[in-house]
GROMACS .gro file of C-alpha atoms in nm:
model
  357
    1UNK     CA    1  -1.479   6.310   0.588
    2UNK     CA    2  -1.491   6.641   0.398
    3UNK     CA    3  -1.790   6.509   0.208
    4UNK     CA    4  -1.962   6.415   0.535
    5UNK     CA    5  -1.894   6.758   0.683
    6UNK     CA    6  -2.051   6.920   0.377
    7UNK     CA    7  -2.350   6.690   0.412
    8UNK     CA    8  -2.390   6.786   0.778
    9UNK     CA    9  -2.383   7.157   0.690
   10UNK     CA   10  -2.653   7.102   0.430
   11UNK     CA   11  -2.899   6.947   0.678
   12UNK     CA   12  -3.189   7.159   0.800
   13UNK     CA   13  -3.295   6.925   1.082
   14UNK     CA   14  -3.111   6.727   1.350
   15UNK     CA   15  -3.196   6.451   1.593
   16UNK     CA   16  -2.949   6.509   1.877
   17UNK     CA   17  -2.878   6.796   2.112
   18UNK     CA   18  -2.904   7.144   1.968
   19UNK     CA   19  -2.799   7.023   1.624
   20UNK     CA   20  -2.475   7.103   1.440
   21UNK     CA   21  -2.362   7.455   1.531
   22UNK     CA   22  -2.182   7.684   1.289
   23UNK     CA   23  -1.922   7.942   1.382
   24UNK     CA   24  -2.190   8.205   1.325
   25UNK     CA   25  -2.425   8.029   1.570
   26UNK     CA   26  -2.160   8.022   1.840
   27UNK     CA   27  -2.043   8.378   1.779
   28UNK     CA   28  -2.406   8.482   1.813
   29UNK     CA   29  -2.398   8.368   2.176
   30UNK     CA   30  -2.145   8.645   2.256
   31UNK     CA   31  -2.317   8.981   2.308
   32UNK     CA   32  -2.152   9.270   2.124
   33UNK     CA   33  -2.131   9.472   2.446
   34UNK     CA   34  -1.947   9.199   2.639
   35UNK     CA   35  -1.706   9.338   2.900
   36UNK     CA   36  -1.364   9.182   2.841
   37UNK     CA   37  -1.138   9.044   3.113
   38UNK     CA   38  -0.762   9.055   3.152
   39UNK     CA   39  -0.605   8.719   3.240
   40UNK     CA   40  -0.936   8.602   3.382
   41UNK     CA   41  -0.990   8.903   3.608
   42UNK     CA   42  -1.298   9.122   3.578
   43UNK     CA   43  -1.541   9.164   3.292
   44UNK     CA   44  -1.779   8.891   3.190
   45UNK     CA   45  -1.554   8.622   3.343
   46UNK     CA   46  -1.616   8.761   3.690
   47UNK     CA   47  -1.987   8.800   3.609
   48UNK     CA   48  -2.012   8.436   3.500
   49UNK     CA   49  -1.827   8.315   3.810
   50UNK     CA   50  -2.067   8.506   4.036
   51UNK     CA   51  -2.373   8.373   3.855
   52UNK     CA   52  -2.256   8.011   3.856
   53UNK     CA   53  -2.177   8.031   4.227
   54UNK     CA   54  -2.527   8.167   4.283
   55UNK     CA   55  -2.694   7.897   4.069
   56UNK     CA   56  -2.501   7.626   4.254
   57UNK     CA   57  -2.551   7.784   4.595
   58UNK     CA   58  -2.176   7.774   4.661
   59UNK     CA   59  -1.948   8.050   4.793
   60UNK     CA   60  -1.749   8.112   4.475
   61UNK     CA   61  -1.644   7.973   4.137
   62UNK     CA   62  -1.357   8.000   3.891
   63UNK     CA   63  -1.379   7.979   3.513
   64UNK     CA   64  -1.140   7.742   3.331
   65UNK     CA   65  -1.098   7.657   2.963
   66UNK     CA   66  -1.157   7.282   3.008
   67UNK     CA   67  -1.306   7.029   3.245
   68UNK     CA   68  -0.994   6.815   3.222
   69UNK     CA   69  -0.798   7.101   3.376
   70UNK     CA   70  -1.068   7.184   3.632
   71UNK     CA   71  -1.094   6.837   3.777
   72UNK     CA   72  -0.720   6.779   3.786
   73UNK     CA   73  -0.676   7.104   3.976
   74UNK     CA   74  -0.957   7.037   4.223
   75UNK     CA   75  -0.843   6.683   4.301
   76UNK     CA   76  -0.482   6.797   4.338
   77UNK     CA   77  -0.591   7.056   4.594
   78UNK     CA   78  -0.796   6.801   4.787
   79UNK     CA   79  -0.503   6.559   4.786
   80UNK     CA   80  -0.246   6.817   4.898
   81UNK     CA   81  -0.468   6.939   5.179
   82UNK     CA   82  -0.515   6.589   5.318
   83UNK     CA   83  -0.170   6.451   5.247
   84UNK     CA   84  -0.331   6.165   5.057
   85UNK     CA   85  -0.296   6.060   4.693
   86UNK     CA   86  -0.588   5.828   4.612
   87UNK     CA   87  -0.906   5.928   4.430
   88UNK     CA   88  -1.194   5.679   4.419
   89UNK     CA   89  -1.419   5.677   4.115
   90UNK     CA   90  -1.631   5.459   3.886
   91UNK     CA   91  -1.432   5.250   3.631
   92UNK     CA   92  -1.585   5.453   3.348
   93UNK     CA   93  -1.479   5.786   3.497
   94UNK     CA   94  -1.372   6.043   3.240
   95UNK     CA   95  -1.035   6.071   3.419
   96UNK     CA   96  -0.968   5.701   3.376
   97UNK     CA   97  -1.107   5.651   3.025
   98UNK     CA   98  -1.062   5.973   2.828
   99UNK     CA   99  -0.777   6.178   2.976
  100UNK     CA  100  -0.461   5.967   2.961
  101UNK     CA  101  -0.443   5.916   3.340
  102UNK     CA  102  -0.348   6.272   3.436
  103UNK     CA  103  -0.359   6.210   3.810
  104UNK     CA  104  -0.079   5.955   3.783
  105UNK     CA  105   0.123   6.118   3.504
  106UNK     CA  106   0.110   6.479   3.621
  107UNK     CA  107   0.017   6.493   3.989
  108UNK     CA  108   0.165   6.187   4.159
  109UNK     CA  109  -0.182   6.072   4.257
  110UNK     CA  110  -0.356   5.737   4.211
  111UNK     CA  111  -0.696   5.659   4.066
  112UNK     CA  112  -0.884   5.380   4.244
  113UNK     CA  113  -1.180   5.245   4.042
  114UNK     CA  114  -1.466   5.100   4.248
  115UNK     CA  115  -1.774   4.912   4.135
  116UNK     CA  116  -1.870   4.742   3.809
  117UNK     CA  117  -1.812   4.936   3.487
  118UNK     CA  118  -2.144   4.809   3.347
  119UNK     CA  119  -2.365   4.952   3.623
  120UNK     CA  120  -2.393   5.254   3.850
  121UNK     CA  121  -2.158   5.312   4.138
  122UNK     CA  122  -2.355   5.256   4.458
  123UNK     CA  123  -2.272   5.296   4.826
  124UNK     CA  124  -2.224   4.921   4.871
  125UNK     CA  125  -1.944   4.925   4.610
  126UNK     CA  126  -1.734   5.143   4.840
  127UNK     CA  127  -1.713   4.878   5.114
  128UNK     CA  128  -1.416   4.714   4.938
  129UNK     CA  129  -1.210   5.037   4.968
  130UNK     CA  130  -1.017   5.000   5.293
  131UNK     CA  131  -0.778   5.294   5.252
  132UNK     CA  132  -0.876   5.649   5.335
  133UNK     CA  133  -0.870   5.838   5.003
  134UNK     CA  134  -0.813   6.203   4.928
  135UNK     CA  135  -1.143   6.226   4.745
  136UNK     CA  136  -1.444   6.043   4.612
  137UNK     CA  137  -1.538   6.155   4.262
  138UNK     CA  138  -1.901   6.104   4.161
  139UNK     CA  139  -2.018   6.161   3.802
  140UNK     CA  140  -2.380   6.274   3.767
  141UNK     CA  141  -2.535   6.147   3.551
  142UNK     CA  142  -2.329   5.843   3.451
  143UNK     CA  143  -2.280   5.935   3.085
  144UNK     CA  144  -2.140   5.600   2.966
  145UNK     CA  145  -2.442   5.423   3.114
  146UNK     CA  146  -2.693   5.630   2.920
  147UNK     CA  147  -2.736   5.910   3.171
  148UNK     CA  148  -2.833   5.702   3.473
  149UNK     CA  149  -2.853   5.844   3.825
  150UNK     CA  150  -2.809   5.666   4.158
  151UNK     CA  151  -3.109   5.692   4.392
  152UNK     CA  152  -3.089   6.015   4.591
  153UNK     CA  153  -3.059   5.835   4.924
  154UNK     CA  154  -2.771   5.625   4.791
  155UNK     CA  155  -2.594   5.937   4.662
  156UNK     CA  156  -2.619   6.093   5.008
  157UNK     CA  157  -2.478   5.772   5.155
  158UNK     CA  158  -2.181   5.780   4.916
  159UNK     CA  159  -2.094   6.135   5.018
  160UNK     CA  160  -2.134   6.040   5.385
  161UNK     CA  161  -1.889   5.752   5.331
  162UNK     CA  162  -1.630   5.998   5.201
  163UNK     CA  163  -1.681   6.247   5.482
  164UNK     CA  164  -1.654   5.977   5.750
  165UNK     CA  165  -1.307   5.897   5.613
  166UNK     CA  166  -1.191   6.257   5.598
  167UNK     CA  167  -1.208   6.257   5.218
  168UNK     CA  168  -1.347   6.528   4.995
  169UNK     CA  169  -1.657   6.462   4.787
  170UNK     CA  170  -1.614   6.601   4.435
  171UNK     CA  171  -1.890   6.619   4.175
  172UNK     CA  172  -1.808   6.562   3.810
  173UNK     CA  173  -2.108   6.767   3.705
  174UNK     CA  174  -2.026   6.803   3.336
  175UNK     CA  175  -2.396   6.726   3.291
  176UNK     CA  176  -2.523   6.855   3.626
  177UNK     CA  177  -2.797   7.047   3.448
  178UNK     CA  178  -2.930   6.714   3.315
  179UNK     CA  179  -2.887   6.545   3.654
  180UNK     CA  180  -3.079   6.818   3.835
  181UNK     CA  181  -3.369   6.775   3.595
  182UNK     CA  182  -3.361   6.400   3.649
  183UNK     CA  183  -3.372   6.434   4.026
  184UNK     CA  184  -3.638   6.705   4.005
  185UNK     CA  185  -3.418   6.921   4.228
  186UNK     CA  186  -3.247   7.255   4.163
  187UNK     CA  187  -2.874   7.236   4.076
  188UNK     CA  188  -2.790   7.399   4.410
  189UNK     CA  189  -2.949   7.112   4.603
  190UNK     CA  190  -2.736   6.859   4.419
  191UNK     CA  191  -2.416   7.064   4.448
  192UNK     CA  192  -2.476   7.119   4.821
  193UNK     CA  193  -2.384   6.756   4.888
  194UNK     CA  194  -2.028   6.803   4.759
  195UNK     CA  195  -1.714   6.992   4.859
  196UNK     CA  196  -1.645   7.098   4.501
  197UNK     CA  197  -1.851   7.087   4.183
  198UNK     CA  198  -1.742   7.110   3.819
  199UNK     CA  199  -1.992   7.213   3.551
  200UNK     CA  200  -1.946   7.225   3.173
  201UNK     CA  201  -2.088   7.481   2.930
  202UNK     CA  202  -2.042   7.330   2.585
  203UNK     CA  203  -2.242   7.010   2.643
  204UNK     CA  204  -2.605   7.050   2.745
  205UNK     CA  205  -2.584   7.428   2.763
  206UNK     CA  206  -2.449   7.444   2.406
  207UNK     CA  207  -2.198   7.726   2.455
  208UNK     CA  208  -1.834   7.758   2.353
  209UNK     CA  209  -1.585   7.535   2.536
  210UNK     CA  210  -1.525   7.616   2.901
  211UNK     CA  211  -1.635   7.528   3.251
  212UNK     CA  212  -1.649   7.642   3.611
  213UNK     CA  213  -1.524   7.484   3.933
  214UNK     CA  214  -1.722   7.594   4.238
  215UNK     CA  215  -1.677   7.545   4.611
  216UNK     CA  216  -1.532   7.710   4.924
  217UNK     CA  217  -1.336   8.030   4.866
  218UNK     CA  218  -1.003   7.892   4.990
  219UNK     CA  219  -1.025   7.579   4.773
  220UNK     CA  220  -1.128   7.776   4.466
  221UNK     CA  221  -0.841   8.020   4.524
  222UNK     CA  222  -0.596   7.728   4.506
  223UNK     CA  223  -0.767   7.596   4.192
  224UNK     CA  224  -0.722   7.941   4.040
  225UNK     CA  225  -0.348   7.914   4.107
  226UNK     CA  226  -0.341   7.570   3.947
  227UNK     CA  227  -0.521   7.713   3.644
  228UNK     CA  228  -0.221   7.938   3.589
  229UNK     CA  229   0.031   7.657   3.648
  230UNK     CA  230  -0.148   7.438   3.396
  231UNK     CA  231  -0.154   7.710   3.131
  232UNK     CA  232  -0.523   7.791   3.154
  233UNK     CA  233  -0.511   8.159   3.253
  234UNK     CA  234  -0.531   8.306   2.906
  235UNK     CA  235  -0.488   8.675   2.834
  236UNK     CA  236  -0.852   8.709   2.735
  237UNK     CA  237  -1.107   8.448   2.849
  238UNK     CA  238  -1.414   8.654   2.770
  239UNK     CA  239  -1.540   8.480   2.451
  240UNK     CA  240  -1.609   8.147   2.622
  241UNK     CA  241  -1.735   8.309   2.940
  242UNK     CA  242  -1.976   8.538   2.752
  243UNK     CA  243  -2.109   8.246   2.549
  244UNK     CA  244  -2.152   8.040   2.865
  245UNK     CA  245  -2.339   8.315   3.047
  246UNK     CA  246  -2.587   8.379   2.766
  247UNK     CA  247  -2.649   8.008   2.701
  248UNK     CA  248  -2.685   7.931   3.071
  249UNK     CA  249  -2.952   8.197   3.108
  250UNK     CA  250  -3.134   8.084   2.797
  251UNK     CA  251  -3.125   7.707   2.834
  252UNK     CA  252  -3.110   7.622   3.204
  253UNK     CA  253  -3.489   7.666   3.241
  254UNK     CA  254  -3.545   7.427   2.947
  255UNK     CA  255  -3.396   7.110   3.099
  256UNK     CA  256  -3.719   6.978   3.255
  257UNK     CA  257  -3.874   7.000   2.908
  258UNK     CA  258  -3.575   6.822   2.757
  259UNK     CA  259  -3.637   6.538   3.006
  260UNK     CA  260  -3.998   6.516   2.894
  261UNK     CA  261  -3.885   6.490   2.532
  262UNK     CA  262  -3.627   6.220   2.618
  263UNK     CA  263  -3.907   6.006   2.760
  264UNK     CA  264  -4.126   6.079   2.460
  265UNK     CA  265  -3.846   5.963   2.231
  266UNK     CA  266  -3.814   5.642   2.432
  267UNK     CA  267  -4.189   5.586   2.402
  268UNK     CA  268  -4.169   5.642   2.027
  269UNK     CA  269  -3.891   5.392   1.954
  270UNK     CA  270  -3.883   5.119   2.220
  271UNK     CA  271  -4.113   4.885   2.027
  272UNK     CA  272  -3.907   4.900   1.707
  273UNK     CA  273  -3.742   4.569   1.612
  274UNK     CA  274  -3.370   4.574   1.688
  275UNK     CA  275  -3.388   4.881   1.914
  276UNK     CA  276  -3.316   4.889   2.288
  277UNK     CA  277  -3.345   5.207   2.496
  278UNK     CA  278  -3.084   5.249   2.774
  279UNK     CA  279  -3.195   5.325   3.039
  280UNK     CA  280  -3.565   5.268   2.988
  281UNK     CA  281  -3.726   5.498   3.073
  282UNK     CA  282  -3.461   5.773   3.048
  283UNK     CA  283  -3.362   5.920   3.384
  284UNK     CA  284  -3.217   6.245   3.246
  285UNK     CA  285  -3.239   6.443   2.919
  286UNK     CA  286  -3.016   6.188   2.743
  287UNK     CA  287  -3.032   5.822   2.652
  288UNK     CA  288  -2.844   5.554   2.464
  289UNK     CA  289  -2.984   5.339   2.188
  290UNK     CA  290  -2.860   4.989   2.111
  291UNK     CA  291  -2.928   4.911   1.745
  292UNK     CA  292  -2.906   4.557   1.609
  293UNK     CA  293  -2.719   4.643   1.292
  294UNK     CA  294  -2.364   4.649   1.160
  295UNK     CA  295  -2.134   4.951   1.159
  296UNK     CA  296  -2.132   4.977   0.780
  297UNK     CA  297  -2.510   4.943   0.756
  298UNK     CA  298  -2.551   5.211   1.023
  299UNK     CA  299  -2.316   5.449   0.841
  300UNK     CA  300  -2.500   5.399   0.513
  301UNK     CA  301  -2.838   5.466   0.676
  302UNK     CA  302  -2.707   5.778   0.853
  303UNK     CA  303  -2.571   5.911   0.525
  304UNK     CA  304  -2.902   5.845   0.351
  305UNK     CA  305  -3.090   6.037   0.622
  306UNK     CA  306  -2.844   6.326   0.592
  307UNK     CA  307  -2.895   6.337   0.217
  308UNK     CA  308  -3.262   6.385   0.297
  309UNK     CA  309  -3.182   6.680   0.526
  310UNK     CA  310  -3.178   6.509   0.868
  311UNK     CA  311  -2.849   6.490   1.060
  312UNK     CA  312  -2.830   6.206   1.312
  313UNK     CA  313  -2.481   6.071   1.394
  314UNK     CA  314  -2.146   6.077   1.220
  315UNK     CA  315  -2.073   5.724   1.338
  316UNK     CA  316  -2.185   5.465   1.590
  317UNK     CA  317  -1.988   5.314   1.878
  318UNK     CA  318  -1.895   4.949   1.866
  319UNK     CA  319  -2.012   4.712   2.140
  320UNK     CA  320  -1.889   4.367   2.243
  321UNK     CA  321  -2.134   4.231   1.985
  322UNK     CA  322  -2.029   4.339   1.631
  323UNK     CA  323  -2.393   4.313   1.530
  324UNK     CA  324  -2.501   4.577   1.783
  325UNK     CA  325  -2.415   4.948   1.760
  326UNK     CA  326  -2.451   5.205   2.038
  327UNK     CA  327  -2.537   5.572   1.994
  328UNK     CA  328  -2.583   5.849   2.249
  329UNK     CA  329  -2.879   6.081   2.217
  330UNK     CA  330  -2.848   6.401   2.420
  331UNK     CA  331  -3.175   6.591   2.407
  332UNK     CA  332  -3.176   6.959   2.322
  333UNK     CA  333  -3.341   7.219   2.105
  334UNK     CA  334  -3.306   7.019   1.784
  335UNK     CA  335  -3.451   6.703   1.940
  336UNK     CA  336  -3.743   6.899   2.080
  337UNK     CA  337  -3.818   7.059   1.743
  338UNK     CA  338  -3.817   6.730   1.549
  339UNK     CA  339  -4.160   6.563   1.522
  340UNK     CA  340  -4.171   6.232   1.708
  341UNK     CA  341  -4.289   6.053   1.393
  342UNK     CA  342  -3.969   6.161   1.220
  343UNK     CA  343  -3.764   6.053   1.522
  344UNK     CA  344  -3.922   5.708   1.504
  345UNK     CA  345  -3.869   5.678   1.130
  346UNK     CA  346  -3.503   5.783   1.159
  347UNK     CA  347  -3.423   5.536   1.437
  348UNK     CA  348  -3.602   5.262   1.244
  349UNK     CA  349  -3.392   5.338   0.936
  350UNK     CA  350  -3.071   5.330   1.138
  351UNK     CA  351  -3.166   4.995   1.290
  352UNK     CA  352  -3.276   4.855   0.956
  353UNK     CA  353  -3.631   4.799   1.080
  354UNK     CA  354  -3.981   4.896   0.968
  355UNK     CA  355  -4.124   5.201   1.151
  356UNK     CA  356  -4.473   5.063   1.095
  357UNK     CA  357  -4.389   4.744   1.282
   0.00000   0.00000   0.00000
């Protein structure tokens, strides 16, 4: 692993996202004249909260150190206000797959998956839910499905279903910036459908870790209290907030261009033997690639590319077929800067195919 880290640092080009970021890169996103906060009050934290609320067209926002904390807090507030404990979400929801079931273990709530884990959650999937939940959680885009989006009309229908049952509609908008580009709508138009919206700053925006939870002032005030209870109100929160603010201002206008590049990448690789683009064409500035190769062969090819100065992936993700590997390709500054011919050649090498095919 140490050898691989050294290899990554030696690369001068990257295929995914904004490329590997050094400590110096991230520190450079914090202006020297940043106004510091005290326990989350004032300074650049307050400035970021105001700007995010404005971008999302919502009354107010609160900055938190992690999305795991933000969504737990928001859903707890929605549940307490309604006297209900159930949250409906897709089977591949981050809460269900990646967080150790915090609703059940920490908050006495219950997650209720709906729909098929291998496809998007749609309005028709909610018909099997007879109980009235505390909240419906919708992830936009569906990251584990390659960044897919439900049709806009279906999304509106899902939110309507929740409202008709007295439930809150909560947006897991960790990649809202990508979703807005995919819908061709401003982030505020997407967020306007929901009671509360969570957005991340270290993913597509490329800042230090941190996020915001936005919504009505009374709900956000309760989330702010939960931030303290969960240990998230740090003495000084300004480094992450300053990084988020500068990266948000710099990169938010670039997401439509990232979507264009995602579709150009798909065009460049879809005809390669052993390569499948998911979804095809990409719906947001991210996509998945299914590569007909083994894990060891993939790792060897990725190392060879890194030795030539191009960083791709540290490892692939296994699928149900051991002869097929999955990788996620978020599109950012590095992807945009890499010539499409080099993108095609790299993907061909990883799949063990001929780029001239």
